[in-house]
Amino acid sequence: MREVRLSSILIKGARVIDPESKLDAPRDILIKERKIARLERSIRADKARIIHARDFIVVPGLIDLHCHLRDPGRPDEETIETGSQSAIAGGFTSICCMPNTDPPVDNEGIVNYIYKEAARVGLCDVFPIGTITRARAGKELTEFGELLRAGAKGFSDDGDTVADNNVFRHALEYSRTFDVPIFEHPIDKSLAQDGLMNEGLVSTRLGVKGSPAIAEEMIVARDLMLAEYTGARLHLCHISTRGAVEQIRRARKKGVRVTCETCPQYFYFNDEVLESFDANFKVNPPIRGEGDRQAIIEGLKDGTIDCIATDHAPHCQAEKELEFANAPYGMIGFETAISLVIMELIDKQKMSWLKVIEKMTVNPARIIRERARSISPGTVACITMIAPDMKWKVTADTLKSRSKNTPLLGAELTGQVAGVIQKGTLKYSLKEG
Ligand SMILES: [Zn+2]
Ligand SMILES: [Zn+2]
């Protein structure tokens, strides 16, 4: 007699939200041999592991276009292993890691290393972004062809803008040959002046050196002009200002091939939180004023902003505990992203689940030319289960990331990832941790 195999999983009674098929309805999902075998109102299957999901929203595995895993280089802050654990706990089944590691991802050897290490860990897909310039020095372009053959999904000198206009023009032209996106970190260093927070009324009141919105908007303007001129694909990272959203909206209407992302910190917080002088609020670009925050939400609603990414940026505690002026920029973001999305966009009825999940699945997939994992029969099962009403408290112990630099430590949030199925296997379950 053949052994009874319990490799099937039956998800019962979930509200399934699938942007690809525009489905938002209660369904049962049967997963067999890594694939979604059936998707129906009611399924009975005796030999399957059953997940009772009546209180869950079930969506395709989330995709994060922008994170930092610090590997190679800073295993005390994060590794591909701890970063993958953190990502999967946040519901992400695919993540793109930025190349500002040590050494940076400017040759195929490092791309190969990232793929090998991510496969060894075996939790989520990790897609490397290669650097635009050698050693991220902003001068000489890397071998895009070589990096792409190894599996890079795009190019970026994130952490820095490519300041030299001519180098950036050539990067765009070169990327056109392969039709891959250039991911730009749009902040003019000379205007930002190492500002510690957004330049505005609050920075004036606190007497803290500010980084003005124009530092972002100037580079966005230049990049849009060069993208139009070259016909290349430009992806603008972590958009945070009203002026940037307005420019992108206009450029899009003209047919410029531009996409962009924002991060939860830019639609959830405004710069008044800096009054706490908590260095975990120190990010680059800075958390902006309330008018900018509202404009970011508008941009998400009207489709100008394609994606919600995290810019997950781990830093060790000792560095974040430096004086505010000397603390590094960045906060971790995988494990709190869905809560901030739920609390700000869903619960306040600014956007529908379908629209939000589109910005965390199909839209990022399209940008890196990966197939979005839709929830439909025949596709490989990559599924994130969300408990939208669950309250939880953020503590250093609950976070899987090796770094704990989030201003949300101690906060009670609403909405939590309950489980993640990656390629047919349950890789994360809140109950089991
Ligand atoms: Zn950046
Ligand atoms: Zn970044």
Short mmCIF file of N, CA, C and O in Angstrom, two decimals, residues 303-421:
data_model
loop_
_atom_site.label_atom_id
_atom_site.label_comp_id
_atom_site.label_asym_id
_atom_site.label_seq_id
_atom_site.Cartn_x
_atom_site.Cartn_y
_atom_site.Cartn_z
N GLY A 303 -2.51 56.01 -8.38
CA GLY A 303 -1.68 55.13 -9.21
C GLY A 303 -0.35 55.72 -9.63
O GLY A 303 0.44 55.06 -10.30
N THR A 304 -0.08 56.98 -9.26
CA THR A 304 1.22 57.57 -9.60
C THR A 304 2.34 56.76 -8.95
O THR A 304 3.39 56.52 -9.56
N ILE A 305 2.12 56.36 -7.70
CA ILE A 305 3.11 55.52 -7.00
C ILE A 305 2.73 54.06 -7.19
O ILE A 305 1.65 53.64 -6.77
N ASP A 306 3.62 53.33 -7.85
CA ASP A 306 3.32 51.95 -8.25
C ASP A 306 3.45 50.95 -7.11
O ASP A 306 2.76 49.93 -7.11
N CYS A 307 4.44 51.18 -6.23
CA CYS A 307 4.83 50.12 -5.30
C CYS A 307 4.98 50.63 -3.88
O CYS A 307 5.36 51.78 -3.66
N ILE A 308 4.73 49.73 -2.93
CA ILE A 308 5.10 49.97 -1.54
C ILE A 308 6.27 49.04 -1.25
O ILE A 308 6.13 47.81 -1.33
N ALA A 309 7.43 49.62 -0.97
CA ALA A 309 8.63 48.85 -0.64
C ALA A 309 8.98 49.17 0.80
O ALA A 309 8.38 50.07 1.40
N THR A 310 9.95 48.45 1.39
CA THR A 310 10.24 48.73 2.80
C THR A 310 11.47 49.62 3.02
O THR A 310 11.52 50.36 3.99
N ASP A 311 12.47 49.53 2.14
CA ASP A 311 13.79 50.12 2.43
C ASP A 311 14.30 49.65 3.80
O ASP A 311 14.92 50.40 4.55
N HIS A 312 14.01 48.38 4.10
CA HIS A 312 14.51 47.72 5.32
C HIS A 312 16.01 47.96 5.44
O HIS A 312 16.78 47.51 4.59
N ALA A 313 16.42 48.69 6.48
CA ALA A 313 17.83 49.10 6.60
C ALA A 313 18.34 48.84 8.02
O ALA A 313 18.26 49.70 8.89
N PRO A 314 18.86 47.63 8.24
CA PRO A 314 19.30 47.27 9.59
C PRO A 314 20.56 48.03 10.00
O PRO A 314 21.48 48.22 9.20
N HIS A 315 20.58 48.44 11.25
CA HIS A 315 21.79 49.05 11.85
C HIS A 315 21.93 48.52 13.26
O HIS A 315 20.94 48.31 13.95
N CYS A 316 23.18 48.33 13.69
CA CYS A 316 23.39 47.78 15.03
C CYS A 316 23.06 48.84 16.07
O CYS A 316 23.14 50.04 15.82
N GLN A 317 22.72 48.35 17.25
CA GLN A 317 22.22 49.23 18.31
C GLN A 317 23.26 50.28 18.71
O GLN A 317 22.93 51.44 18.90
N ALA A 318 24.51 49.85 18.80
CA ALA A 318 25.55 50.78 19.24
C ALA A 318 25.61 52.00 18.33
O ALA A 318 25.78 53.13 18.80
N GLU A 319 25.44 51.78 17.02
CA GLU A 319 25.51 52.91 16.09
C GLU A 319 24.28 53.81 16.19
O GLU A 319 24.38 55.02 16.10
N LYS A 320 23.11 53.16 16.37
CA LYS A 320 21.90 53.98 16.48
C LYS A 320 21.84 54.73 17.81
O LYS A 320 21.11 55.69 17.96
N GLU A 321 22.61 54.26 18.78
CA GLU A 321 22.61 54.92 20.09
C GLU A 321 23.59 56.08 20.15
O GLU A 321 23.69 56.76 21.17
N LEU A 322 24.30 56.30 19.04
CA LEU A 322 25.18 57.47 19.00
C LEU A 322 24.32 58.71 19.13
O LEU A 322 23.11 58.66 18.98
N GLU A 323 24.96 59.81 19.34
CA GLU A 323 24.26 61.09 19.33
C GLU A 323 23.43 61.17 18.04
O GLU A 323 23.88 60.70 16.99
N PHE A 324 22.27 61.79 18.08
CA PHE A 324 21.37 61.87 16.93
C PHE A 324 22.12 62.29 15.65
O PHE A 324 21.94 61.71 14.59
N ALA A 325 23.00 63.28 15.79
CA ALA A 325 23.71 63.80 14.62
C ALA A 325 24.61 62.75 13.98
O ALA A 325 24.84 62.77 12.77
N ASN A 326 25.13 61.83 14.77
CA ASN A 326 26.09 60.85 14.24
C ASN A 326 25.48 59.49 13.95
O ASN A 326 26.15 58.61 13.40
N ALA A 327 24.23 59.29 14.31
CA ALA A 327 23.58 57.99 14.07
C ALA A 327 23.39 57.79 12.57
O ALA A 327 23.16 58.75 11.83
N PRO A 328 23.49 56.55 12.08
CA PRO A 328 23.29 56.30 10.66
C PRO A 328 21.81 56.41 10.27
O PRO A 328 20.93 56.33 11.13
N TYR A 329 21.56 56.60 8.97
CA TYR A 329 20.19 56.70 8.45
C TYR A 329 19.60 55.29 8.26
O TYR A 329 20.30 54.39 7.81
N GLY A 330 18.33 55.13 8.56
CA GLY A 330 17.65 53.89 8.19
C GLY A 330 16.90 53.23 9.33
O GLY A 330 17.27 53.37 10.50
N MET A 331 15.83 52.54 8.97
CA MET A 331 15.08 51.73 9.95
C MET A 331 14.74 50.39 9.31
O MET A 331 14.66 50.28 8.09
N ILE A 332 14.57 49.36 10.16
CA ILE A 332 14.13 48.08 9.62
C ILE A 332 12.65 48.18 9.27
O ILE A 332 11.94 49.04 9.79
N GLY A 333 12.19 47.30 8.37
CA GLY A 333 10.81 47.51 7.91
C GLY A 333 10.00 46.28 7.51
O GLY A 333 8.79 46.38 7.37
N PHE A 334 10.65 45.13 7.31
CA PHE A 334 9.89 43.97 6.81
C PHE A 334 8.69 43.64 7.71
O PHE A 334 7.59 43.40 7.24
N GLU A 335 8.96 43.58 9.02
CA GLU A 335 7.98 42.95 9.91
C GLU A 335 6.87 43.88 10.37
O GLU A 335 5.89 43.42 10.98
N THR A 336 7.01 45.17 10.09
CA THR A 336 5.96 46.11 10.48
C THR A 336 5.22 46.68 9.27
O THR A 336 4.23 47.39 9.43
N ALA A 337 5.68 46.36 8.06
CA ALA A 337 5.12 46.98 6.85
C ALA A 337 3.62 46.74 6.73
O ALA A 337 2.84 47.69 6.54
N ILE A 338 3.19 45.47 6.85
CA ILE A 338 1.77 45.20 6.59
C ILE A 338 0.90 45.86 7.66
O ILE A 338 -0.20 46.32 7.36
N SER A 339 1.40 45.96 8.90
CA SER A 339 0.61 46.63 9.95
C SER A 339 0.39 48.10 9.60
O SER A 339 -0.71 48.62 9.73
N LEU A 340 1.46 48.78 9.16
CA LEU A 340 1.33 50.21 8.85
C LEU A 340 0.42 50.41 7.65
O LEU A 340 -0.36 51.37 7.58
N VAL A 341 0.49 49.49 6.69
CA VAL A 341 -0.41 49.55 5.53
C VAL A 341 -1.86 49.40 5.99
O VAL A 341 -2.74 50.17 5.58
N ILE A 342 -2.09 48.43 6.85
CA ILE A 342 -3.46 48.19 7.32
C ILE A 342 -3.97 49.38 8.14
O ILE A 342 -5.06 49.90 7.91
N MET A 343 -3.13 49.86 9.08
CA MET A 343 -3.59 50.92 9.98
C MET A 343 -3.82 52.24 9.26
O MET A 343 -4.77 52.96 9.56
N GLU A 344 -2.98 52.55 8.27
CA GLU A 344 -3.11 53.85 7.62
C GLU A 344 -3.98 53.80 6.35
O GLU A 344 -4.78 54.69 6.11
N LEU A 345 -3.80 52.79 5.54
CA LEU A 345 -4.48 52.79 4.23
C LEU A 345 -5.79 52.01 4.23
O LEU A 345 -6.76 52.44 3.60
N ILE A 346 -5.82 50.88 4.93
CA ILE A 346 -7.03 50.03 4.88
C ILE A 346 -8.04 50.48 5.94
O ILE A 346 -9.18 50.80 5.62
N ASP A 347 -7.60 50.52 7.21
CA ASP A 347 -8.56 50.81 8.28
C ASP A 347 -9.12 52.22 8.18
O ASP A 347 -10.24 52.48 8.61
N LYS A 348 -8.37 53.14 7.62
CA LYS A 348 -8.91 54.50 7.44
C LYS A 348 -9.61 54.65 6.09
O LYS A 348 -9.90 55.76 5.64
N GLN A 349 -9.80 53.53 5.44
CA GLN A 349 -10.56 53.45 4.17
C GLN A 349 -10.03 54.37 3.08
O GLN A 349 -10.78 54.95 2.31
N LYS A 350 -8.72 54.50 3.01
CA LYS A 350 -8.13 55.31 1.94
C LYS A 350 -7.97 54.47 0.67
O LYS A 350 -8.02 55.00 -0.43
N MET A 351 -7.74 53.20 0.84
CA MET A 351 -7.57 52.32 -0.32
C MET A 351 -8.19 50.95 -0.05
O MET A 351 -8.33 50.54 1.09
N SER A 352 -8.51 50.26 -1.14
CA SER A 352 -9.06 48.91 -1.01
C SER A 352 -7.91 47.91 -0.87
O SER A 352 -6.77 48.19 -1.25
N TRP A 353 -8.23 46.73 -0.35
CA TRP A 353 -7.23 45.66 -0.26
C TRP A 353 -6.65 45.35 -1.64
O TRP A 353 -5.44 45.18 -1.79
N LEU A 354 -7.53 45.26 -2.63
CA LEU A 354 -7.06 44.90 -3.97
C LEU A 354 -5.99 45.88 -4.46
O LEU A 354 -4.94 45.50 -4.97
N LYS A 355 -6.25 47.18 -4.26
CA LYS A 355 -5.33 48.22 -4.73
C LYS A 355 -4.01 48.17 -3.96
O LYS A 355 -2.93 48.34 -4.54
N VAL A 356 -4.10 47.96 -2.66
CA VAL A 356 -2.89 47.92 -1.84
C VAL A 356 -2.04 46.70 -2.21
O VAL A 356 -0.82 46.81 -2.41
N ILE A 357 -2.68 45.55 -2.34
CA ILE A 357 -1.94 44.32 -2.60
C ILE A 357 -1.33 44.34 -4.00
O ILE A 357 -0.25 43.80 -4.24
N GLU A 358 -2.00 45.03 -4.93
CA GLU A 358 -1.42 45.24 -6.26
C GLU A 358 -0.04 45.89 -6.16
O GLU A 358 0.89 45.54 -6.86
N LYS A 359 0.09 46.85 -5.23
CA LYS A 359 1.35 47.60 -5.08
C LYS A 359 2.42 46.81 -4.34
O LYS A 359 3.56 47.25 -4.19
N MET A 360 2.02 45.64 -3.81
CA MET A 360 2.99 44.80 -3.09
C MET A 360 3.17 43.45 -3.78
O MET A 360 3.84 42.57 -3.24
N THR A 361 2.55 43.27 -4.94
CA THR A 361 2.70 41.99 -5.67
C THR A 361 2.88 42.21 -7.17
O THR A 361 4.01 42.22 -7.66
N VAL A 362 1.79 42.43 -7.89
CA VAL A 362 1.91 42.48 -9.36
C VAL A 362 2.73 43.67 -9.87
O VAL A 362 3.49 43.52 -10.83
N ASN A 363 2.60 44.82 -9.23
CA ASN A 363 3.36 45.97 -9.74
C ASN A 363 4.87 45.79 -9.56
O ASN A 363 5.61 45.98 -10.53
N PRO A 364 5.35 45.45 -8.35
CA PRO A 364 6.80 45.20 -8.27
C PRO A 364 7.26 44.05 -9.18
O PRO A 364 8.36 44.12 -9.75
N ALA A 365 6.44 43.02 -9.33
CA ALA A 365 6.83 41.89 -10.20
C ALA A 365 7.05 42.37 -11.63
O ALA A 365 8.01 41.99 -12.30
N ARG A 366 6.15 43.26 -12.09
CA ARG A 366 6.26 43.76 -13.45
C ARG A 366 7.57 44.54 -13.65
O ARG A 366 8.22 44.43 -14.68
N ILE A 367 7.97 45.28 -12.63
CA ILE A 367 9.17 46.11 -12.76
C ILE A 367 10.43 45.26 -12.90
O ILE A 367 11.32 45.57 -13.68
N ILE A 368 10.50 44.16 -12.15
CA ILE A 368 11.69 43.31 -12.26
C ILE A 368 11.47 42.14 -13.22
O ILE A 368 12.26 41.19 -13.27
N ARG A 369 10.37 42.20 -13.98
CA ARG A 369 10.07 41.16 -14.98
C ARG A 369 10.01 39.77 -14.39
O ARG A 369 10.49 38.81 -14.99
N GLU A 370 9.46 39.68 -13.18
CA GLU A 370 9.20 38.37 -12.59
C GLU A 370 7.72 38.13 -12.74
O GLU A 370 6.92 39.06 -12.70
N ARG A 371 7.33 36.86 -12.87
CA ARG A 371 5.91 36.58 -12.94
C ARG A 371 5.30 36.78 -11.56
O ARG A 371 5.82 36.28 -10.58
N ALA A 372 4.19 37.51 -11.50
CA ALA A 372 3.50 37.64 -10.22
C ALA A 372 2.85 36.30 -9.92
O ALA A 372 2.38 35.62 -10.82
N ARG A 373 2.89 35.92 -8.65
CA ARG A 373 2.27 34.66 -8.26
C ARG A 373 0.81 34.90 -7.99
O ARG A 373 0.45 35.32 -6.90
N SER A 374 -0.03 34.66 -8.94
CA SER A 374 -1.45 34.90 -8.69
C SER A 374 -2.04 33.69 -7.98
O SER A 374 -1.45 32.61 -7.99
N ILE A 375 -3.17 33.91 -7.32
CA ILE A 375 -3.83 32.78 -6.66
C ILE A 375 -4.84 32.21 -7.64
O ILE A 375 -5.99 32.65 -7.71
N SER A 376 -4.38 31.30 -8.45
CA SER A 376 -5.27 30.67 -9.43
C SER A 376 -4.75 29.26 -9.72
O SER A 376 -3.55 29.00 -9.60
N PRO A 377 -5.66 28.36 -10.06
CA PRO A 377 -5.27 26.96 -10.26
C PRO A 377 -4.14 26.83 -11.29
O PRO A 377 -4.14 27.51 -12.32
N GLY A 378 -3.18 25.97 -10.96
CA GLY A 378 -2.07 25.72 -11.88
C GLY A 378 -0.81 26.50 -11.56
O GLY A 378 0.26 26.16 -12.03
N THR A 379 -0.94 27.58 -10.74
CA THR A 379 0.27 28.37 -10.44
C THR A 379 0.95 27.81 -9.19
O THR A 379 0.33 27.19 -8.34
N VAL A 380 2.27 28.02 -9.12
CA VAL A 380 3.03 27.61 -7.93
C VAL A 380 2.49 28.40 -6.73
O VAL A 380 2.29 29.61 -6.81
N ALA A 381 2.28 27.69 -5.61
CA ALA A 381 1.62 28.32 -4.46
C ALA A 381 2.58 29.18 -3.64
O ALA A 381 3.38 28.66 -2.87
N CYS A 382 2.51 30.48 -3.84
CA CYS A 382 3.22 31.45 -2.99
C CYS A 382 2.13 32.33 -2.37
O CYS A 382 1.52 33.15 -3.08
N ILE A 383 1.90 32.14 -1.10
CA ILE A 383 0.71 32.72 -0.48
C ILE A 383 1.05 33.34 0.87
O ILE A 383 1.79 32.76 1.66
N THR A 384 0.52 34.52 1.12
CA THR A 384 0.69 35.16 2.42
C THR A 384 -0.68 35.27 3.08
O THR A 384 -1.63 35.75 2.46
N MET A 385 -0.75 34.79 4.32
CA MET A 385 -2.00 34.86 5.08
C MET A 385 -1.88 35.95 6.13
O MET A 385 -0.91 35.97 6.90
N ILE A 386 -2.85 36.85 6.14
CA ILE A 386 -2.78 38.02 7.03
C ILE A 386 -3.97 38.00 7.99
O ILE A 386 -5.10 37.78 7.56
N ALA A 387 -3.68 38.22 9.28
CA ALA A 387 -4.75 38.39 10.26
C ALA A 387 -4.93 39.89 10.44
O ALA A 387 -4.18 40.52 11.20
N PRO A 388 -5.89 40.51 9.72
CA PRO A 388 -5.93 41.97 9.64
C PRO A 388 -6.32 42.67 10.94
O PRO A 388 -6.01 43.85 11.12
N ASP A 389 -7.00 41.96 11.85
CA ASP A 389 -7.46 42.61 13.08
C ASP A 389 -6.59 42.27 14.29
O ASP A 389 -6.84 42.77 15.38
N MET A 390 -5.61 41.41 14.09
CA MET A 390 -4.83 40.96 15.24
C MET A 390 -3.96 42.09 15.80
O MET A 390 -3.26 42.79 15.08
N LYS A 391 -4.04 42.27 17.12
CA LYS A 391 -3.20 43.28 17.77
C LYS A 391 -1.92 42.60 18.24
O LYS A 391 -1.96 41.47 18.73
N TRP A 392 -0.83 43.29 18.09
CA TRP A 392 0.43 42.72 18.59
C TRP A 392 1.37 43.84 19.00
O TRP A 392 1.25 44.98 18.54
N LYS A 393 2.27 43.50 19.91
CA LYS A 393 3.20 44.50 20.41
C LYS A 393 4.59 44.23 19.83
O LYS A 393 5.07 43.09 19.87
N VAL A 394 5.20 45.26 19.30
CA VAL A 394 6.54 45.11 18.72
C VAL A 394 7.56 45.09 19.85
O VAL A 394 7.65 46.05 20.62
N THR A 395 8.29 44.00 19.96
CA THR A 395 9.37 43.95 20.95
C THR A 395 10.62 43.40 20.27
O THR A 395 10.54 42.77 19.21
N ALA A 396 11.77 43.63 20.89
CA ALA A 396 13.02 43.13 20.32
C ALA A 396 12.96 41.61 20.17
O ALA A 396 13.51 41.06 19.22
N ASP A 397 12.26 40.95 21.07
CA ASP A 397 12.16 39.49 21.00
C ASP A 397 11.30 39.00 19.85
O ASP A 397 11.57 37.95 19.28
N THR A 398 10.24 39.74 19.53
CA THR A 398 9.35 39.27 18.45
C THR A 398 9.99 39.48 17.08
O THR A 398 9.64 38.79 16.14
N LEU A 399 10.90 40.43 16.96
CA LEU A 399 11.47 40.73 15.65
C LEU A 399 12.54 39.70 15.26
O LEU A 399 13.42 39.38 16.04
N LYS A 400 12.43 39.21 14.03
CA LYS A 400 13.39 38.21 13.54
C LYS A 400 14.66 38.87 12.99
O LYS A 400 15.69 38.21 12.87
N SER A 401 14.55 40.10 12.58
CA SER A 401 15.72 40.78 12.05
C SER A 401 16.81 40.82 13.12
O SER A 401 16.52 40.94 14.30
N ARG A 402 18.08 40.70 12.67
CA ARG A 402 19.16 40.75 13.66
C ARG A 402 19.27 42.14 14.28
O ARG A 402 19.72 42.29 15.41
N SER A 403 18.85 43.16 13.55
CA SER A 403 18.86 44.52 14.08
C SER A 403 17.47 44.90 14.58
O SER A 403 16.48 44.38 14.09
N LYS A 404 17.42 45.77 15.54
CA LYS A 404 16.13 46.12 16.15
C LYS A 404 15.82 47.61 15.99
O LYS A 404 15.08 48.19 16.79
N ASN A 405 16.45 48.24 14.98
CA ASN A 405 16.30 49.69 14.85
C ASN A 405 14.98 50.08 14.19
O ASN A 405 14.91 50.38 13.01
N THR A 406 13.94 50.04 15.00
CA THR A 406 12.65 50.57 14.55
C THR A 406 12.09 51.47 15.65
O THR A 406 12.15 51.11 16.84
N PRO A 407 11.50 52.60 15.27
CA PRO A 407 10.89 53.47 16.27
C PRO A 407 9.61 52.86 16.83
O PRO A 407 9.02 53.41 17.75
N LEU A 408 9.18 51.73 16.27
CA LEU A 408 7.92 51.12 16.71
C LEU A 408 8.12 50.14 17.87
O LEU A 408 7.15 49.51 18.32
N LEU A 409 9.35 50.01 18.36
CA LEU A 409 9.58 49.13 19.52
C LEU A 409 8.66 49.56 20.66
O LEU A 409 8.64 50.74 21.03
N GLY A 410 7.90 48.63 21.18
CA GLY A 410 6.99 48.94 22.29
C GLY A 410 5.60 49.34 21.84
O GLY A 410 4.68 49.40 22.65
N ALA A 411 5.44 49.62 20.53
CA ALA A 411 4.13 50.06 20.04
C ALA A 411 3.20 48.86 19.85
O ALA A 411 3.64 47.75 19.56
N GLU A 412 1.90 49.11 20.01
CA GLU A 412 0.92 48.08 19.69
C GLU A 412 0.37 48.36 18.30
O GLU A 412 -0.12 49.45 18.02
N LEU A 413 0.49 47.37 17.42
CA LEU A 413 0.05 47.53 16.04
C LEU A 413 -1.13 46.61 15.76
O LEU A 413 -1.37 45.65 16.48
N THR A 414 -1.84 46.93 14.68
CA THR A 414 -2.96 46.10 14.25
C THR A 414 -2.60 45.43 12.94
O THR A 414 -2.10 46.09 12.02
N GLY A 415 -2.86 44.14 12.83
CA GLY A 415 -2.61 43.41 11.58
C GLY A 415 -1.27 42.72 11.63
O GLY A 415 -0.25 43.34 11.92
N GLN A 416 -1.30 41.43 11.36
CA GLN A 416 -0.09 40.63 11.51
C GLN A 416 -0.10 39.53 10.47
O GLN A 416 -1.16 39.05 10.07
N VAL A 417 1.08 39.13 10.02
CA VAL A 417 1.17 38.00 9.09
C VAL A 417 0.97 36.71 9.89
O VAL A 417 1.65 36.47 10.89
N ALA A 418 0.01 35.90 9.45
CA ALA A 418 -0.32 34.68 10.19
C ALA A 418 0.42 33.47 9.63
O ALA A 418 0.69 32.51 10.35
N GLY A 419 0.75 33.50 8.35
CA GLY A 419 1.45 32.36 7.76
C GLY A 419 1.89 32.66 6.34
O GLY A 419 1.33 33.53 5.68
N VAL A 420 2.92 31.94 5.92
CA VAL A 420 3.42 32.13 4.55
C VAL A 420 3.72 30.77 3.92
O VAL A 420 4.42 29.94 4.51
N ILE A 421 3.16 30.57 2.74
CA ILE A 421 3.46 29.36 1.97
C ILE A 421 4.33 29.78 0.79
O ILE A 421 3.94 30.64 0.00
#
